[in-house]
Coordinates of C-alpha atoms in Angstrom, one line a residue:
Chain A
M22 CA 82.6 108.6 8.1
R23 CA 79.4 107.3 9.3
V24 CA 76.0 109.0 9.9
I25 CA 74.2 107.8 13.0
T26 CA 70.6 108.8 13.6
T27 CA 69.7 106.9 16.8
I28 CA 70.8 107.5 20.4
E29 CA 71.2 103.8 21.0
E30 CA 73.5 103.2 18.1
M31 CA 75.6 106.3 19.0
Q32 CA 76.0 105.2 22.6
N33 CA 76.9 101.7 21.6
T34 CA 79.5 103.0 19.1
I35 CA 81.0 105.3 21.7
S36 CA 81.0 102.6 24.3
H37 CA 83.0 100.3 22.0
A38 CA 85.5 103.1 21.1
K39 CA 86.0 103.8 24.8
Q40 CA 86.6 100.1 25.6
D41 CA 89.3 100.3 23.0
G42 CA 90.9 103.2 24.9
Q43 CA 90.1 105.8 22.2
S44 CA 89.5 109.4 23.1
I45 CA 86.5 111.3 21.8
G46 CA 86.5 114.9 20.6
Y47 CA 83.1 116.4 20.0
V48 CA 81.7 119.4 18.1
P49 CA 78.0 120.1 18.7
T50 CA 76.4 122.1 15.8
M51 CA 73.0 123.0 14.4
G52 CA 74.4 122.3 10.9
F53 CA 74.8 124.7 7.9
L54 CA 78.5 124.4 8.7
H55 CA 80.7 127.4 8.2
E56 CA 84.4 128.0 8.7
G57 CA 84.0 128.5 12.4
H58 CA 82.7 125.0 12.7
L59 CA 85.4 123.6 10.4
T60 CA 88.1 125.2 12.7
L61 CA 86.5 123.4 15.7
M62 CA 86.6 120.1 13.8
E63 CA 90.3 120.6 12.8
K64 CA 91.1 121.2 16.5
A65 CA 89.1 118.2 17.6
R66 CA 90.9 116.1 14.9
E67 CA 94.3 117.1 16.2
E68 CA 93.6 116.3 19.8
N69 CA 91.5 113.1 19.7
D70 CA 91.4 109.6 18.3
I71 CA 87.8 109.9 17.3
V72 CA 85.9 113.0 16.2
V73 CA 82.1 113.2 16.5
I74 CA 80.0 116.1 15.4
S75 CA 76.3 116.4 15.9
I76 CA 73.9 118.2 13.6
F77 CA 70.6 118.9 15.4
V78 CA 68.5 122.1 15.2
N79 CA 67.3 122.1 18.8
P80 CA 63.7 123.4 18.9
L81 CA 64.0 123.9 22.7
Q82 CA 66.4 126.8 22.3
F83 CA 64.2 128.7 19.9
G84 CA 61.7 131.2 21.3
P85 CA 58.0 131.3 20.2
T86 CA 58.8 134.3 18.0
E87 CA 62.0 132.9 16.6
D88 CA 61.7 131.1 13.3
L89 CA 62.7 127.6 13.9
S90 CA 61.3 126.3 10.6
S91 CA 63.3 128.8 8.5
Y92 CA 66.6 127.9 10.1
P93 CA 68.9 127.1 7.2
R94 CA 69.7 123.4 6.6
D95 CA 71.8 121.6 4.0
F96 CA 72.7 118.2 5.3
E97 CA 74.4 116.9 2.1
R98 CA 76.7 119.9 2.0
D99 CA 77.4 119.5 5.7
K100 CA 78.2 115.9 5.2
E101 CA 80.8 116.7 2.5
L102 CA 82.4 119.3 4.6
A103 CA 82.7 117.0 7.6
E104 CA 84.1 114.2 5.5
K105 CA 86.8 116.6 4.3
K106 CA 87.7 117.4 7.9
M107 CA 88.1 113.7 8.6
V108 CA 85.2 113.5 11.0
D109 CA 84.4 109.9 12.1
Y110 CA 80.8 110.2 13.0
I111 CA 78.0 112.6 12.4
F112 CA 75.2 112.2 15.0
Y113 CA 72.1 113.4 13.1
P114 CA 69.0 112.6 15.2
S115 CA 65.4 113.6 14.5
V116 CA 63.5 115.8 16.9
E117 CA 61.4 112.7 17.8
E118 CA 64.5 110.8 18.6
M119 CA 65.8 113.6 20.9
Y120 CA 62.4 114.5 22.4
P121 CA 60.1 111.5 22.2
H122 CA 57.9 113.0 24.9
P123 CA 57.9 116.2 27.0
S124 CA 60.8 115.8 29.4
S125 CA 59.7 114.9 33.0
I126 CA 62.7 116.9 34.2
T127 CA 63.8 120.4 33.2
I128 CA 67.0 122.3 33.5
K129 CA 67.1 126.0 34.2
V130 CA 70.1 128.3 33.9
N131 CA 69.8 130.9 36.6
E132 CA 73.0 132.9 36.0
R133 CA 74.9 134.4 33.1
T134 CA 71.7 134.5 31.0
D135 CA 70.0 137.9 31.5
V136 CA 72.8 139.9 29.8
L137 CA 74.1 140.2 26.2
C138 CA 72.1 138.1 23.7
G139 CA 70.4 136.2 26.5
K140 CA 68.5 139.2 27.6
S141 CA 66.3 139.2 24.6
R142 CA 66.0 135.4 24.4
P143 CA 64.4 134.2 27.6
G144 CA 64.6 130.4 28.0
H145 CA 67.2 130.1 25.2
F146 CA 70.0 128.9 27.4
D147 CA 67.7 126.5 29.3
G148 CA 67.2 124.8 25.9
V149 CA 70.9 124.9 25.2
A150 CA 71.8 123.4 28.6
T151 CA 69.1 120.7 28.2
V152 CA 70.2 119.6 24.8
L153 CA 73.9 119.6 25.7
T154 CA 73.2 117.5 28.8
K155 CA 71.6 115.0 26.6
L156 CA 74.2 115.2 23.8
F157 CA 77.1 115.0 26.3
H158 CA 75.6 111.8 27.7
I159 CA 75.1 110.3 24.3
V160 CA 78.6 111.2 22.8
Q161 CA 80.5 111.0 26.1
P162 CA 83.5 113.1 24.8
E163 CA 86.7 113.8 26.7
R164 CA 86.8 117.2 25.0
A165 CA 84.0 119.4 23.5
Y166 CA 84.8 122.3 21.3
F167 CA 83.0 125.7 21.2
G168 CA 83.7 128.9 19.4
T169 CA 84.2 132.0 21.5
K170 CA 82.2 134.0 19.1
D171 CA 79.3 132.8 21.1
A172 CA 81.1 133.7 24.3
Q173 CA 77.9 133.7 26.4
Q174 CA 77.2 130.2 25.2
V175 CA 80.7 129.1 26.2
A176 CA 80.2 130.8 29.6
V177 CA 76.9 128.9 30.2
V178 CA 78.4 125.6 29.0
E179 CA 81.3 126.1 31.4
G180 CA 78.8 126.7 34.2
L181 CA 76.9 123.6 33.3
V182 CA 80.0 121.4 33.1
N183 CA 81.5 122.8 36.4
D184 CA 78.3 122.8 38.4
F185 CA 77.4 119.2 37.4
H186 CA 81.0 117.9 37.2
F187 CA 80.6 116.5 33.7
P188 CA 83.9 114.6 33.0
I189 CA 84.4 116.7 29.9
E190 CA 87.0 119.4 29.1
I191 CA 85.4 122.4 27.4
I192 CA 87.8 123.8 24.8
P193 CA 87.0 127.4 23.7
V194 CA 88.3 128.1 20.2
E195 CA 89.0 131.6 19.0
T196 CA 86.8 133.4 16.5
V197 CA 87.8 132.9 12.9
R198 CA 88.1 136.2 11.0
E199 CA 88.1 137.5 7.5
M200 CA 91.4 139.1 6.3
D201 CA 90.0 142.5 7.4
G202 CA 89.1 141.3 10.9
L203 CA 85.3 140.7 10.4
A204 CA 84.3 137.7 12.4
K205 CA 83.2 134.9 10.0
S206 CA 79.5 134.2 10.1
S207 CA 76.9 132.7 7.8
R208 CA 75.0 136.0 8.2
N209 CA 77.8 138.1 6.6
V210 CA 76.4 137.3 3.1
N211 CA 73.3 139.3 4.1
L212 CA 75.3 142.5 4.5
L213 CA 74.8 145.1 1.7
P214 CA 78.0 146.1 -0.1
N215 CA 78.6 149.3 1.8
E216 CA 77.7 147.5 5.1
R217 CA 80.2 144.8 4.3
E218 CA 82.8 147.6 3.9
Q219 CA 81.9 149.1 7.3
A220 CA 81.6 145.9 9.2
P221 CA 85.3 145.4 10.1
I222 CA 84.9 148.6 12.2
L223 CA 83.3 146.3 14.9
Y224 CA 86.4 144.3 15.5
Q225 CA 88.6 147.4 15.0
S226 CA 86.8 149.1 17.8
L227 CA 87.4 146.1 20.1
L228 CA 91.1 146.2 19.2
R229 CA 91.2 149.9 20.0
A230 CA 89.5 149.3 23.3
K231 CA 92.0 146.6 24.1
E232 CA 94.8 149.2 23.5
M233 CA 93.1 151.7 25.8
I234 CA 92.9 149.1 28.5
L235 CA 96.5 148.0 28.0
E236 CA 97.5 151.6 28.3
G237 CA 95.7 151.8 31.7
E238 CA 92.0 152.6 31.2
R239 CA 90.0 150.7 33.9
N240 CA 86.6 152.3 33.7
P241 CA 84.2 150.0 31.7
Q242 CA 81.9 152.9 30.9
T243 CA 84.7 154.9 29.3
V244 CA 85.6 152.0 27.1
I245 CA 82.0 151.3 26.1
T246 CA 81.4 154.9 25.2
F247 CA 84.5 154.9 23.0
I248 CA 83.4 151.8 21.2
T249 CA 79.8 153.1 20.8
E250 CA 81.0 156.4 19.3
M251 CA 83.5 154.7 16.9
I252 CA 80.7 152.4 15.6
A253 CA 78.1 155.1 15.4
E254 CA 80.4 157.5 13.5
N255 CA 81.8 154.9 11.1
T256 CA 78.9 152.6 10.2
D257 CA 75.2 152.5 9.4
G258 CA 74.7 149.8 12.0
K259 CA 72.3 150.2 14.9
I260 CA 73.9 149.2 18.2
D261 CA 71.9 146.5 20.0
Y262 CA 74.2 146.3 22.9
I263 CA 77.9 147.0 23.9
E264 CA 78.6 145.6 27.3
A265 CA 81.5 144.6 29.5
Y266 CA 81.2 141.8 32.2
S267 CA 83.4 139.5 34.2
Y268 CA 84.1 136.3 32.4
P269 CA 82.8 133.6 32.6
M270 CA 80.4 134.7 35.4
L271 CA 79.1 137.6 33.3
E272 CA 78.7 139.8 36.3
E273 CA 78.8 143.6 36.2
M274 CA 82.1 145.3 36.9
T275 CA 82.8 148.8 38.2
K276 CA 86.5 148.4 37.4
L277 CA 88.1 146.3 34.7
N278 CA 90.1 143.6 36.4
G279 CA 90.5 139.8 36.3
K280 CA 89.1 138.0 33.2
F281 CA 86.4 140.0 31.4
I282 CA 84.6 140.2 28.1
I283 CA 83.6 143.2 26.0
A284 CA 80.8 142.1 23.7
M285 CA 78.6 143.7 21.1
A286 CA 75.7 143.1 18.8
V287 CA 75.1 145.5 15.9
K288 CA 72.1 145.4 13.5
F289 CA 72.7 146.1 9.9
S290 CA 69.8 146.2 7.4
K291 CA 69.5 142.4 7.0
A292 CA 72.2 141.0 9.3
R293 CA 72.7 141.3 13.1
L294 CA 76.4 140.9 13.8
I295 CA 78.0 139.9 17.1
D296 CA 81.6 140.1 18.2
N297 CA 83.6 140.2 21.4
I298 CA 87.1 140.1 23.0
I299 CA 88.0 138.4 26.2
L300 CA 90.9 140.0 28.2
E301 CA 92.6 139.3 31.4
I302 CA 94.3 141.8 33.8
N303 CA 95.5 140.8 37.2
E304 CA 95.9 143.7 39.5
K305 CA 95.6 143.7 43.3
Chain B
M19 CA 89.3 99.9 50.4
R20 CA 90.0 103.6 50.0
V21 CA 88.0 106.7 51.2
I22 CA 88.0 109.5 48.7
T23 CA 86.8 113.0 49.7
T24 CA 87.4 115.2 46.6
I25 CA 85.6 115.2 43.3
E26 CA 88.9 115.5 41.4
E27 CA 90.5 112.4 43.0
M28 CA 87.3 110.4 42.5
Q29 CA 87.1 111.3 38.8
N30 CA 90.8 110.6 38.3
T31 CA 90.5 107.3 40.0
I32 CA 87.5 106.3 37.9
S33 CA 89.1 107.6 34.7
H34 CA 92.1 105.2 35.3
A35 CA 89.9 102.3 36.1
K36 CA 87.9 102.8 32.9
Q37 CA 91.1 103.1 30.8
D38 CA 91.9 99.6 32.2
G39 CA 88.6 98.4 30.9
Q40 CA 87.1 97.9 34.4
S41 CA 83.3 98.2 34.9
I42 CA 82.0 100.4 37.8
G43 CA 79.0 99.5 40.0
Y44 CA 77.7 102.3 42.2
V45 CA 75.6 102.5 45.3
P46 CA 74.6 106.0 46.4
T47 CA 73.8 106.3 50.1
M48 CA 73.3 108.9 52.8
G49 CA 75.3 106.6 55.1
F50 CA 74.1 105.0 58.4
L51 CA 74.1 101.8 56.3
H52 CA 71.6 99.1 57.0
E53 CA 70.9 95.7 55.5
G54 CA 69.1 97.2 52.5
H55 CA 72.3 99.0 51.5
L56 CA 74.4 95.9 52.1
T57 CA 72.3 93.9 49.7
L58 CA 72.8 96.6 47.1
M59 CA 76.6 96.4 47.7
E60 CA 76.5 92.6 47.4
K61 CA 74.7 92.9 44.1
A62 CA 77.1 95.5 42.8
R63 CA 80.0 93.3 43.9
E64 CA 78.7 90.4 41.9
E65 CA 78.2 92.3 38.7
N66 CA 81.1 94.7 38.4
D67 CA 84.9 94.9 38.6
I68 CA 84.9 97.9 40.9
V69 CA 82.3 98.9 43.5
V70 CA 82.0 102.5 44.6
I71 CA 79.6 103.7 47.3
S72 CA 79.0 107.3 48.2
I73 CA 78.1 108.5 51.6
F74 CA 76.7 112.1 51.4
V75 CA 73.8 113.5 53.4
N76 CA 72.5 115.8 50.6
P77 CA 71.2 119.1 52.1
L78 CA 69.3 119.9 48.9
Q79 CA 66.8 117.1 49.4
F80 CA 65.8 118.1 52.9
G81 CA 62.9 120.6 53.3
P82 CA 63.2 123.6 55.6
T83 CA 61.1 121.8 58.3
E84 CA 63.0 118.5 57.9
D85 CA 65.8 118.0 60.3
L86 CA 69.0 117.7 58.3
S87 CA 71.2 118.2 61.3
S88 CA 69.8 115.3 63.3
Y89 CA 70.1 112.9 60.4
P90 CA 71.9 109.9 61.9
R91 CA 75.6 109.5 60.9
D92 CA 78.2 107.0 61.9
F93 CA 81.0 107.0 59.4
E94 CA 83.4 104.6 61.2
R95 CA 80.7 101.9 61.4
D96 CA 79.7 102.5 57.8
K97 CA 83.4 102.1 56.8
E98 CA 83.6 98.7 58.5
L99 CA 80.4 97.5 56.9
A100 CA 81.5 98.6 53.4
E101 CA 84.9 97.0 53.9
K102 CA 83.2 93.7 54.8
K103 CA 81.2 93.9 51.6
M104 CA 84.5 94.3 49.6
V105 CA 83.6 97.8 48.4
D106 CA 86.6 99.4 46.6
Y107 CA 86.0 103.1 47.2
I108 CA 83.8 105.1 49.5
F109 CA 83.2 108.6 48.0
Y110 CA 82.7 110.8 51.1
P111 CA 82.7 114.5 50.1
S112 CA 81.9 117.4 52.4
V113 CA 78.9 119.7 51.6
E114 CA 81.4 122.4 50.6
E115 CA 83.0 120.0 48.1
M116 CA 79.6 119.1 46.5
Y117 CA 78.1 122.6 46.7
P118 CA 81.0 125.2 46.8
H119 CA 78.5 127.9 45.7
P120 CA 74.9 128.1 44.8
S121 CA 74.4 126.2 41.6
S122 CA 74.0 128.5 38.5
I123 CA 71.8 125.8 37.0
T124 CA 68.9 124.0 38.6
I125 CA 67.1 120.7 37.9
K126 CA 63.4 120.4 38.4
V127 CA 61.5 117.1 38.3
N128 CA 58.0 117.9 36.9
E129 CA 56.4 114.4 37.0
R130 CA 56.1 111.5 39.3
T131 CA 56.7 113.8 42.3
D132 CA 53.3 115.0 43.6
V133 CA 52.1 111.6 44.8
L134 CA 53.1 109.2 47.5
C135 CA 55.9 110.6 49.8
G136 CA 56.7 113.3 47.3
K137 CA 53.4 115.1 47.9
S138 CA 54.4 116.2 51.4
R139 CA 58.0 116.9 50.4
P140 CA 58.0 119.7 47.7
G141 CA 61.4 120.1 46.1
H142 CA 62.7 116.8 47.6
F143 CA 63.1 115.1 44.3
D144 CA 64.7 118.1 42.7
G145 CA 67.4 117.8 45.3
V146 CA 67.7 114.0 44.6
A147 CA 67.9 114.5 40.8
T148 CA 70.5 117.3 41.2
V149 CA 72.8 115.4 43.6
L150 CA 72.5 112.2 41.5
T151 CA 73.3 114.1 38.3
K152 CA 76.5 115.3 40.0
L153 CA 77.3 111.9 41.5
F154 CA 76.7 110.1 38.3
H155 CA 79.2 112.4 36.5
I156 CA 81.7 111.9 39.3
V157 CA 81.5 108.1 39.6
Q158 CA 80.5 107.4 36.0
P159 CA 79.2 103.9 36.7
E160 CA 77.9 101.4 34.2
R161 CA 75.4 100.3 36.8
A162 CA 73.7 102.0 39.8
Y163 CA 71.8 100.1 42.4
F164 CA 68.7 101.4 44.2
G165 CA 66.3 99.7 46.6
T166 CA 62.7 99.4 45.5
K167 CA 61.6 100.2 49.1
D168 CA 62.0 103.8 47.9
A169 CA 60.0 103.0 44.8
Q170 CA 59.2 106.6 44.0
Q171 CA 62.9 107.5 44.1
V172 CA 63.6 104.6 41.7
A173 CA 60.9 106.0 39.4
V174 CA 62.3 109.5 39.5
V175 CA 65.8 108.2 38.9
E176 CA 64.6 106.1 35.9
G177 CA 63.0 109.3 34.5
L178 CA 66.2 111.2 35.0
V179 CA 68.4 108.6 33.3
N180 CA 66.0 108.0 30.4
D181 CA 65.2 111.7 29.7
F182 CA 68.8 112.7 29.8
H183 CA 70.3 109.5 28.3
F184 CA 72.8 108.9 31.1
P185 CA 74.9 105.9 29.9
I186 CA 74.0 104.1 33.1
E187 CA 71.8 101.1 33.8
I188 CA 69.6 101.6 36.9
I189 CA 69.2 98.3 38.8
P190 CA 66.3 98.2 41.2
V191 CA 66.9 95.7 44.0
E192 CA 64.0 94.2 46.0
T193 CA 63.2 95.2 49.5
V194 CA 65.0 93.2 52.2
R195 CA 62.6 92.0 54.8
E196 CA 62.7 90.6 58.4
M197 CA 61.6 86.9 58.8
D198 CA 58.0 88.1 59.5
G199 CA 57.9 90.2 56.3
L200 CA 58.5 93.7 57.8
A201 CA 60.6 95.7 55.4
K202 CA 64.0 96.4 57.0
S203 CA 64.6 100.0 57.9
S204 CA 66.8 101.9 60.4
R205 CA 63.5 103.3 61.7
N206 CA 62.2 99.9 62.9
V207 CA 64.1 100.3 66.2
N208 CA 61.8 103.2 67.0
L209 CA 58.7 101.0 67.1
L210 CA 57.2 100.2 70.5
P211 CA 57.1 96.5 71.3
N212 CA 53.4 96.1 70.5
E213 CA 53.9 98.2 67.3
R214 CA 56.7 96.0 66.2
E215 CA 54.3 93.0 66.6
Q216 CA 51.7 94.7 64.5
A217 CA 54.1 96.1 61.8
P218 CA 54.2 92.9 59.6
I219 CA 50.5 93.5 58.9
L220 CA 51.6 96.2 56.4
Y221 CA 53.4 93.7 54.1
Q222 CA 50.7 91.1 54.8
S223 CA 48.1 93.5 53.5
L224 CA 50.1 94.0 50.3
L225 CA 50.4 90.3 49.8
R226 CA 46.6 89.8 50.4
A227 CA 46.0 92.6 47.9
K228 CA 48.3 90.8 45.4
E229 CA 46.2 87.7 45.8
M230 CA 43.0 89.6 45.2
I231 CA 44.4 91.0 42.0
L232 CA 45.7 87.7 40.8
E233 CA 42.2 86.3 41.4
G234 CA 40.8 89.0 39.1
E235 CA 40.2 92.2 41.1
R236 CA 41.0 95.2 38.8
N237 CA 39.5 98.1 40.7
P238 CA 42.3 100.0 42.5
Q239 CA 39.8 101.6 44.9
T240 CA 38.5 98.2 46.1
V241 CA 42.1 97.0 46.7
I242 CA 43.0 100.2 48.6
T243 CA 39.9 100.0 50.7
F244 CA 40.7 96.4 51.6
I245 CA 44.3 97.3 52.6
T246 CA 43.1 100.4 54.6
E247 CA 40.6 98.3 56.6
M248 CA 43.1 95.5 57.3
I249 CA 45.7 98.0 58.6
A250 CA 43.1 100.0 60.6
E251 CA 41.6 96.9 62.2
N252 CA 44.9 95.2 63.1
T253 CA 47.4 98.0 64.0
D254 CA 47.6 101.2 66.0
G255 CA 49.2 102.8 63.0
K256 CA 47.8 106.0 61.5
I257 CA 47.6 105.7 57.7
D258 CA 49.4 108.5 55.9
Y259 CA 48.6 107.2 52.4
I260 CA 47.7 104.0 50.6
E261 CA 47.8 104.6 46.8
A262 CA 48.0 102.7 43.5
Y263 CA 49.7 104.2 40.4
S264 CA 51.1 103.1 37.1
Y265 CA 54.8 102.4 37.4
P266 CA 57.3 104.1 36.8
M267 CA 55.2 107.0 35.5
L268 CA 53.2 107.1 38.8
E269 CA 50.0 108.2 37.0
E270 CA 46.5 107.5 38.3
M271 CA 44.7 104.4 37.0
T272 CA 41.0 103.6 36.8
K273 CA 41.7 99.9 36.2
L274 CA 44.7 97.9 37.3
N275 CA 46.7 96.9 34.2
G276 CA 50.3 97.1 33.0
K277 CA 53.0 97.7 35.5
F278 CA 51.8 99.4 38.7
I279 CA 52.7 100.0 42.3
I280 CA 50.6 99.8 45.5
A281 CA 52.4 101.8 48.1
M282 CA 51.7 102.9 51.7
A283 CA 53.1 105.0 54.5
V284 CA 51.8 104.3 58.1
K285 CA 52.7 106.4 61.1
F286 CA 53.4 104.6 64.4
S287 CA 54.1 106.6 67.6
K288 CA 57.8 107.2 66.8
A289 CA 58.3 105.7 63.4
R290 CA 56.8 106.2 60.0
L291 CA 57.0 103.1 57.9
I292 CA 56.7 102.8 54.1
D293 CA 56.3 99.7 52.0
N294 CA 55.1 98.8 48.5
I295 CA 54.7 96.1 45.9
I296 CA 55.1 96.4 42.2
L297 CA 53.0 94.1 40.0
E298 CA 52.4 93.6 36.3
I299 CA 49.3 92.5 34.5
N300 CA 49.2 92.5 30.8
E301 CA 45.6 92.4 29.6
K302 CA 44.3 93.9 26.3

């Protein structure tokens, strides 16, 4: 495994690999790797000749009130984990390497952003789309892997790739869960013991909602009310949002049909948890 | 030579060519090919295994008052000309193919646009950058060829490629000229006979300016005044602008140094002509 810190070396390396006919699988990360990331790397390892991950805490996707400087970092640990997953290259550029001067060109995401987590993070997805445009051109993968736990991010990335015809297949990978169903997250360690006991209710409520829908419920508001009550009655968490939208367009629906997402964010005392399910119904 | 009209077929064709280790040279055009375009194709033919040109009149780069519908088109003639230049593929998509729905993501060019021709065409270069981002992802060239007659376009494209790290080399190709120095343009046929006689003065004034600078003149305003007077005294043209900027940043200069451009637009009765020279001085 090799760590590469400059854009030029990364592009040259990829260019040689491509001339040798090798396929590239790519996992973009902000480091502090957890099991979700490792699953993405495993999938990339299975499906490609070469696996590249990037570790870059992208300042452009942090808002002015969000604490970029305290974002957790542990490169040595990340390196060990990546090596175990047989990653070939870690692209690990500095902020100066990625943003040597203010960009003369900006990218703005106009859809899919003012709902779910995006609502409270204006500009966040512009930063995500900008850094991914750069990274996709640097790593030039055939396939890029994203966890569906950040379903809105996957939706925005699919919009970016489709609208601009990047020759890249976006591969959404299912959320990795604890035995009791809680979505894995580096934030779970911040749950108090009783909160950790309650937290699986989030996913359970989504599974119960899925059952309701499979049994014929088509009114999004009924489903959302059910989930809201189940979480309110069984946890100390404060609901940030529970919403249902078409997927990946993230548009409002009056009736559940086609592909759609039910997503939530719930605040516990020191951890804000998110979870979602994506379902598909095809009725005329 | 093959004409390809869908993004999918173009990407598949390129993907196969790349797997065979073939290099791609690309000339984006809006059709109605003239000698400037043909020179770009010749250069691309010399330097690459495969030559792709695109013919697409991009609605996004026309302003509301600019006449998109009357933009000249002659695909059959273009096809013959491209075939003679041994082009391998013409990518010729419809507007619906390129813009099936309003883009959920937009690109904005924030620098190099509010001077020269860009000043009177707000949004023009946003449209250029957007369509080129798409086309670059579709054609995936190693090299893309642009005429320096549209020097501002070359500057914007270089900004796009540098800022977003497209793995593409932008190759600026010198303006093709008539025997008397007039820059070739499809618009030249619209000059009245006496205007056609006067038109070479534009380039002559640039060459005289170059002499002045080589002889030591460093004040941009002195040079611009000289050119203005030469054109005003010797032609019936109405000067739209004569400007000098650093190149490719297109920033104002108080003293001519480094790489810079002197560019002009002059309106005759039925044709607006542009021309420029790019010079480089390296003084401490």
